[in-house]
Amino acid sequence: DSGVTQTPKHLITATGQRVTLRCSPRSGDLSVYWYQQSLDQGLQFLIQYYNGEERAKGNILERFSAQQFPDLHSELNLSSLELGDSALYFCASSVAGGRSGNTIYFGEGSWLTVV
Amino acid sequence: AQSVTQLGSHVSVSEGALVLLRCNYSSSVPPYLFWYVQYPNQGLQLLLKYTTGATLVKGINGFEAEFKKSETSFHLTKPSAHMSDAAEYFCAVSNQAGTALIFGKGTTLSVSS
């Protein structure tokens, strides 16, 4: 158990809909990361927050957004869903936010299926 | 820009045989390198990491990796494979700002008895 908690574990929704994925980082971690894992794209970095502020953006679509709340939990919002958005979405956390070599711990992921 | 190439999408070994999973990286700054393992229907678990210092890094479950700057490699090895090692393995490099990990496409390790 990494200490990173993600909900829901599985989600099935229809095209055009909107979903929210939730993440609680490890106790004491200030940084939260979101990754998408799909068969064709592999593991892609989406976005990072550090202590409530956006720190870095990766390959995140405009239809997707995220935020980190004062209690440090984070949410990833996916809207106008398309079939291609079906993937495993990981949340990860770490103590620091910059170039420190600190370990990034991953949750077990949220499986999203768009039908 | 940072990138990682994992040679071989699938590696098969017999139980007790040497495991060698290859990873080459590209980095514009001294790299921080990681190996993660993903068991079926689970998240990613850190096996080991290299930041600075000793180039031979020992990790969990008997795995180790050696950072070779001249070869831009960070190959993962285990002297004797066990059935429980069957999983997908990912090599990753920290991006320049240290704000994300850039992953390779992964190598699936199969272990036969």
Tab-separated table of C-alpha atoms in Angstrom:
chain	number	residue	atom	x	y	z
A	1	ASP	CA	0.000	0.000	0.000
A	2	SER	CA	1.594	3.234	-1.213
A	3	GLY	CA	-0.571	5.460	0.949
A	4	VAL	CA	-2.051	7.221	-2.089
A	5	THR	CA	-5.806	6.677	-2.256
A	6	GLN	CA	-7.847	6.999	-5.423
A	7	THR	CA	-11.594	6.817	-5.921
A	8	PRO	CA	-13.488	5.441	-7.699
A	9	LYS	CA	-11.550	2.329	-8.696
A	10	HIS	CA	-13.765	1.669	-11.694
A	11	LEU	CA	-16.071	3.947	-13.625
A	12	ILE	CA	-18.170	3.368	-16.722
A	13	THR	CA	-19.758	6.338	-18.397
A	14	ALA	CA	-21.154	7.411	-21.747
A	15	THR	CA	-19.584	9.631	-24.370
A	16	GLY	CA	-20.178	13.311	-23.777
A	17	GLN	CA	-20.427	12.929	-20.035
A	18	ARG	CA	-18.266	14.417	-17.285
A	19	VAL	CA	-16.558	12.563	-14.448
A	20	THR	CA	-14.430	13.477	-11.447
A	21	LEU	CA	-11.605	11.350	-10.139
A	22	ARG	CA	-10.438	11.911	-6.604
A	23	CYS	CA	-7.047	11.446	-4.986
A	24	SER	CA	-5.735	11.665	-1.443
A	25	PRO	CA	-1.946	11.894	-1.311
A	26	ARG	CA	0.294	10.222	1.238
A	27	SER	CA	0.347	11.924	4.584
A	28	GLY	CA	2.870	14.755	4.474
A	29	ASP	CA	3.192	14.861	0.682
A	30	LEU	CA	2.628	18.277	-0.865
A	31	SER	CA	2.885	17.341	-4.530
A	32	VAL	CA	0.211	15.538	-6.498
A	33	TYR	CA	0.618	14.243	-10.042
A	34	TRP	CA	-1.887	12.823	-12.499
A	35	TYR	CA	-0.944	10.291	-15.150
A	36	GLN	CA	-2.920	8.532	-17.860
A	37	GLN	CA	-2.075	4.984	-18.894
A	38	SER	CA	-3.465	3.604	-22.138
A	39	LEU	CA	-2.395	0.814	-24.457
A	40	ASP	CA	-1.500	3.099	-27.338
A	41	GLN	CA	0.025	6.047	-25.452
A	42	GLY	CA	1.599	4.296	-22.483
A	43	LEU	CA	2.094	6.307	-19.296
A	44	GLN	CA	1.579	9.989	-19.972
A	45	PHE	CA	2.082	12.782	-17.464
A	46	LEU	CA	-0.930	15.065	-17.304
A	47	ILE	CA	-0.419	17.652	-14.590
A	48	GLN	CA	1.266	18.380	-11.264
A	49	TYR	CA	0.163	20.447	-8.289
A	50	TYR	CA	2.312	21.530	-5.399
A	51	ASN	CA	0.717	22.779	-2.218
A	52	GLY	CA	-2.407	23.909	-4.007
A	53	GLU	CA	-0.805	25.512	-7.025
A	54	GLU	CA	-0.321	24.165	-10.511
A	55	ARG	CA	3.367	23.418	-10.997
A	56	ALA	CA	3.644	21.662	-14.356
A	57	LYS	CA	1.484	20.622	-17.279
A	58	GLY	CA	2.031	17.696	-19.559
A	59	ASN	CA	-0.173	16.203	-22.240
A	60	ILE	CA	-3.425	17.255	-20.655
A	61	LEU	CA	-6.345	17.945	-22.973
A	62	GLU	CA	-8.318	21.176	-22.663
A	63	ARG	CA	-11.372	19.069	-21.794
A	64	PHE	CA	-9.536	17.935	-18.667
A	65	SER	CA	-8.824	20.016	-15.596
A	66	ALA	CA	-7.524	19.426	-12.114
A	67	GLN	CA	-7.177	21.151	-8.807
A	68	GLN	CA	-5.601	20.611	-5.422
A	69	PHE	CA	-7.531	21.672	-2.380
A	70	PRO	CA	-6.284	23.188	0.914
A	71	ASP	CA	-6.363	19.741	2.550
A	72	LEU	CA	-4.056	18.632	-0.322
A	73	HIS	CA	-6.447	16.170	-1.897
A	74	SER	CA	-6.813	16.541	-5.638
A	75	GLU	CA	-9.489	16.037	-8.249
A	76	LEU	CA	-9.178	15.409	-11.963
A	77	ASN	CA	-12.194	16.480	-13.974
A	78	LEU	CA	-12.751	14.936	-17.382
A	79	SER	CA	-15.489	16.415	-19.549
A	80	SER	CA	-17.059	15.832	-22.967
A	81	LEU	CA	-15.733	12.331	-22.739
A	82	GLU	CA	-14.763	10.437	-25.859
A	83	LEU	CA	-14.145	6.741	-26.407
A	84	GLY	CA	-10.417	7.444	-26.592
A	85	ASP	CA	-10.419	8.750	-23.031
A	86	SER	CA	-10.892	5.220	-21.757
A	87	ALA	CA	-7.759	4.549	-19.729
A	88	LEU	CA	-6.296	3.964	-16.310
A	89	TYR	CA	-5.745	7.243	-14.504
A	90	PHE	CA	-3.107	7.309	-11.821
A	91	CYS	CA	-2.612	9.777	-9.066
A	92	ALA	CA	0.807	9.999	-7.461
A	93	SER	CA	2.333	12.061	-4.700
A	94	SER	CA	5.689	13.141	-3.360
A	95	VAL	CA	7.054	15.297	-0.594
A	96	ALA	CA	8.729	17.904	-2.763
A	97	GLY	CA	7.779	19.417	-6.064
A	98	GLY	CA	10.978	20.196	-7.826
A	99	ARG	CA	14.210	18.601	-8.885
A	100	SER	CA	15.012	16.635	-5.774
A	101	GLY	CA	15.008	13.015	-6.874
A	102	ASN	CA	12.387	12.314	-4.257
A	103	THR	CA	10.298	9.213	-4.666
A	104	ILE	CA	6.939	9.568	-6.363
A	105	TYR	CA	4.374	7.138	-4.941
A	106	PHE	CA	1.503	5.926	-7.108
A	107	GLY	CA	-2.022	5.002	-6.224
A	108	GLU	CA	-3.753	1.951	-7.661
A	109	GLY	CA	-5.500	3.974	-10.320
A	110	SER	CA	-9.026	4.669	-11.493
A	111	TRP	CA	-10.208	2.637	-14.452
A	112	LEU	CA	-12.349	4.769	-16.747
A	113	THR	CA	-14.364	3.141	-19.493
A	114	VAL	CA	-16.239	5.395	-21.897
A	115	VAL	CA	-18.981	3.638	-23.885
B	1	ALA	CA	14.307	16.961	-23.682
B	2	GLN	CA	14.342	13.939	-21.454
B	3	SER	CA	13.313	10.568	-22.861
B	4	VAL	CA	13.564	6.869	-22.093
B	5	THR	CA	13.820	3.889	-24.416
B	6	GLN	CA	13.167	0.404	-23.136
B	7	LEU	CA	14.574	-2.213	-25.464
B	8	GLY	CA	12.254	-5.176	-25.787
B	9	SER	CA	8.577	-4.922	-25.044
B	10	HIS	CA	8.520	-8.514	-23.844
B	11	VAL	CA	11.207	-10.574	-22.116
B	12	SER	CA	10.795	-14.239	-21.229
B	13	VAL	CA	13.051	-16.111	-18.822
B	14	SER	CA	12.993	-19.384	-16.961
B	15	GLU	CA	12.707	-19.514	-13.219
B	16	GLY	CA	16.189	-19.199	-11.739
B	17	ALA	CA	17.635	-17.482	-14.813
B	18	LEU	CA	19.167	-14.038	-14.974
B	19	VAL	CA	16.773	-11.170	-15.581
B	20	LEU	CA	18.043	-8.274	-17.698
B	21	LEU	CA	15.720	-5.443	-18.676
B	22	ARG	CA	17.288	-2.706	-20.754
B	23	CYS	CA	16.784	1.016	-20.442
B	24	ASN	CA	18.530	3.858	-22.239
B	25	TYR	CA	17.853	7.472	-21.454
B	26	SER	CA	18.395	10.906	-22.889
B	27	SER	CA	18.739	13.847	-20.568
B	28	SER	CA	19.983	17.403	-20.891
B	29	VAL	CA	20.836	17.517	-17.185
B	30	PRO	CA	22.300	14.928	-14.800
B	31	PRO	CA	19.518	12.379	-14.739
B	32	TYR	CA	17.459	11.033	-11.916
B	33	LEU	CA	16.464	7.518	-12.975
B	34	PHE	CA	13.822	5.156	-11.674
B	35	TRP	CA	12.518	1.638	-12.185
B	36	TYR	CA	8.919	0.884	-11.314
B	37	VAL	CA	7.039	-2.416	-11.411
B	38	GLN	CA	3.345	-2.873	-12.137
B	39	TYR	CA	1.646	-6.123	-11.207
B	40	PRO	CA	-1.659	-6.951	-12.905
B	41	ASN	CA	-4.470	-4.657	-11.829
B	42	GLN	CA	-2.232	-2.744	-9.459
B	43	GLY	CA	-0.476	0.585	-9.316
B	44	LEU	CA	3.194	1.282	-9.891
B	45	GLN	CA	5.637	0.335	-7.176
B	46	LEU	CA	9.133	1.805	-6.969
B	47	LEU	CA	11.863	-0.823	-7.338
B	48	LEU	CA	14.868	1.467	-7.115
B	49	LYS	CA	16.167	4.880	-8.081
B	50	TYR	CA	19.406	6.638	-8.933
B	51	THR	CA	19.927	10.259	-8.022
B	52	THR	CA	23.594	10.822	-7.220
B	53	GLY	CA	26.450	8.869	-5.707
B	54	ALA	CA	27.017	5.143	-6.128
B	55	THR	CA	26.244	4.032	-9.650
B	56	LEU	CA	25.149	0.532	-8.631
B	57	VAL	CA	21.772	0.837	-7.003
B	58	LYS	CA	20.113	-1.957	-5.048
B	59	GLY	CA	16.373	-2.133	-4.825
B	60	ILE	CA	13.623	-4.304	-3.469
B	61	ASN	CA	12.995	-7.958	-4.279
B	62	GLY	CA	16.637	-8.589	-5.222
B	63	PHE	CA	16.735	-6.195	-8.164
B	64	GLU	CA	19.574	-3.845	-8.909
B	65	ALA	CA	20.515	-1.399	-11.649
B	66	GLU	CA	23.721	0.248	-12.740
B	67	PHE	CA	23.914	3.823	-13.979
B	68	LYS	CA	26.382	4.050	-16.853
B	69	LYS	CA	26.782	7.618	-17.997
B	70	SER	CA	29.040	6.748	-20.931
B	71	GLU	CA	26.406	4.391	-22.304
B	72	THR	CA	23.405	6.470	-21.154
B	73	SER	CA	21.994	3.266	-19.730
B	74	PHE	CA	20.264	2.137	-16.564
B	75	HIS	CA	19.626	-1.575	-17.058
B	76	LEU	CA	17.729	-3.574	-14.432
B	77	THR	CA	19.009	-6.985	-13.361
B	78	LYS	CA	18.180	-9.795	-10.983
B	79	PRO	CA	20.450	-12.826	-10.672
B	80	SER	CA	17.686	-15.415	-10.337
B	81	ALA	CA	14.134	-14.943	-11.572
B	82	HIS	CA	11.168	-16.016	-9.518
B	83	MET	CA	7.656	-16.695	-10.737
B	84	SER	CA	6.439	-13.765	-8.670
B	85	ASP	CA	8.623	-11.392	-10.739
B	86	ALA	CA	6.245	-11.692	-13.682
B	87	ALA	CA	4.963	-8.157	-14.206
B	88	GLU	CA	5.438	-5.039	-16.310
B	89	TYR	CA	8.509	-2.957	-15.633
B	90	PHE	CA	8.890	0.718	-16.401
B	91	CYS	CA	12.030	2.795	-16.575
B	92	ALA	CA	11.616	6.521	-15.984
B	93	VAL	CA	13.690	9.689	-15.967
B	94	SER	CA	12.875	12.867	-14.117
B	95	ASN	CA	12.209	15.798	-16.411
B	96	GLN	CA	14.554	18.761	-16.346
B	97	ALA	CA	12.512	20.744	-13.858
B	98	GLY	CA	11.935	17.722	-11.682
B	99	THR	CA	8.196	18.177	-11.965
B	100	ALA	CA	7.348	14.878	-13.649
B	101	LEU	CA	8.606	11.449	-14.565
B	102	ILE	CA	8.998	10.538	-18.215
B	103	PHE	CA	8.287	6.840	-18.628
B	104	GLY	CA	9.400	4.310	-21.169
B	105	LYS	CA	6.823	2.127	-22.874
B	106	GLY	CA	7.417	-0.726	-20.454
B	107	THR	CA	8.730	-4.272	-20.657
B	108	THR	CA	6.572	-7.239	-19.787
B	109	LEU	CA	8.547	-9.922	-17.979
B	110	SER	CA	7.293	-13.493	-18.201
B	111	VAL	CA	8.785	-16.217	-16.015
B	112	SER	CA	8.277	-19.871	-16.854
B	113	SER	CA	8.852	-22.875	-14.644
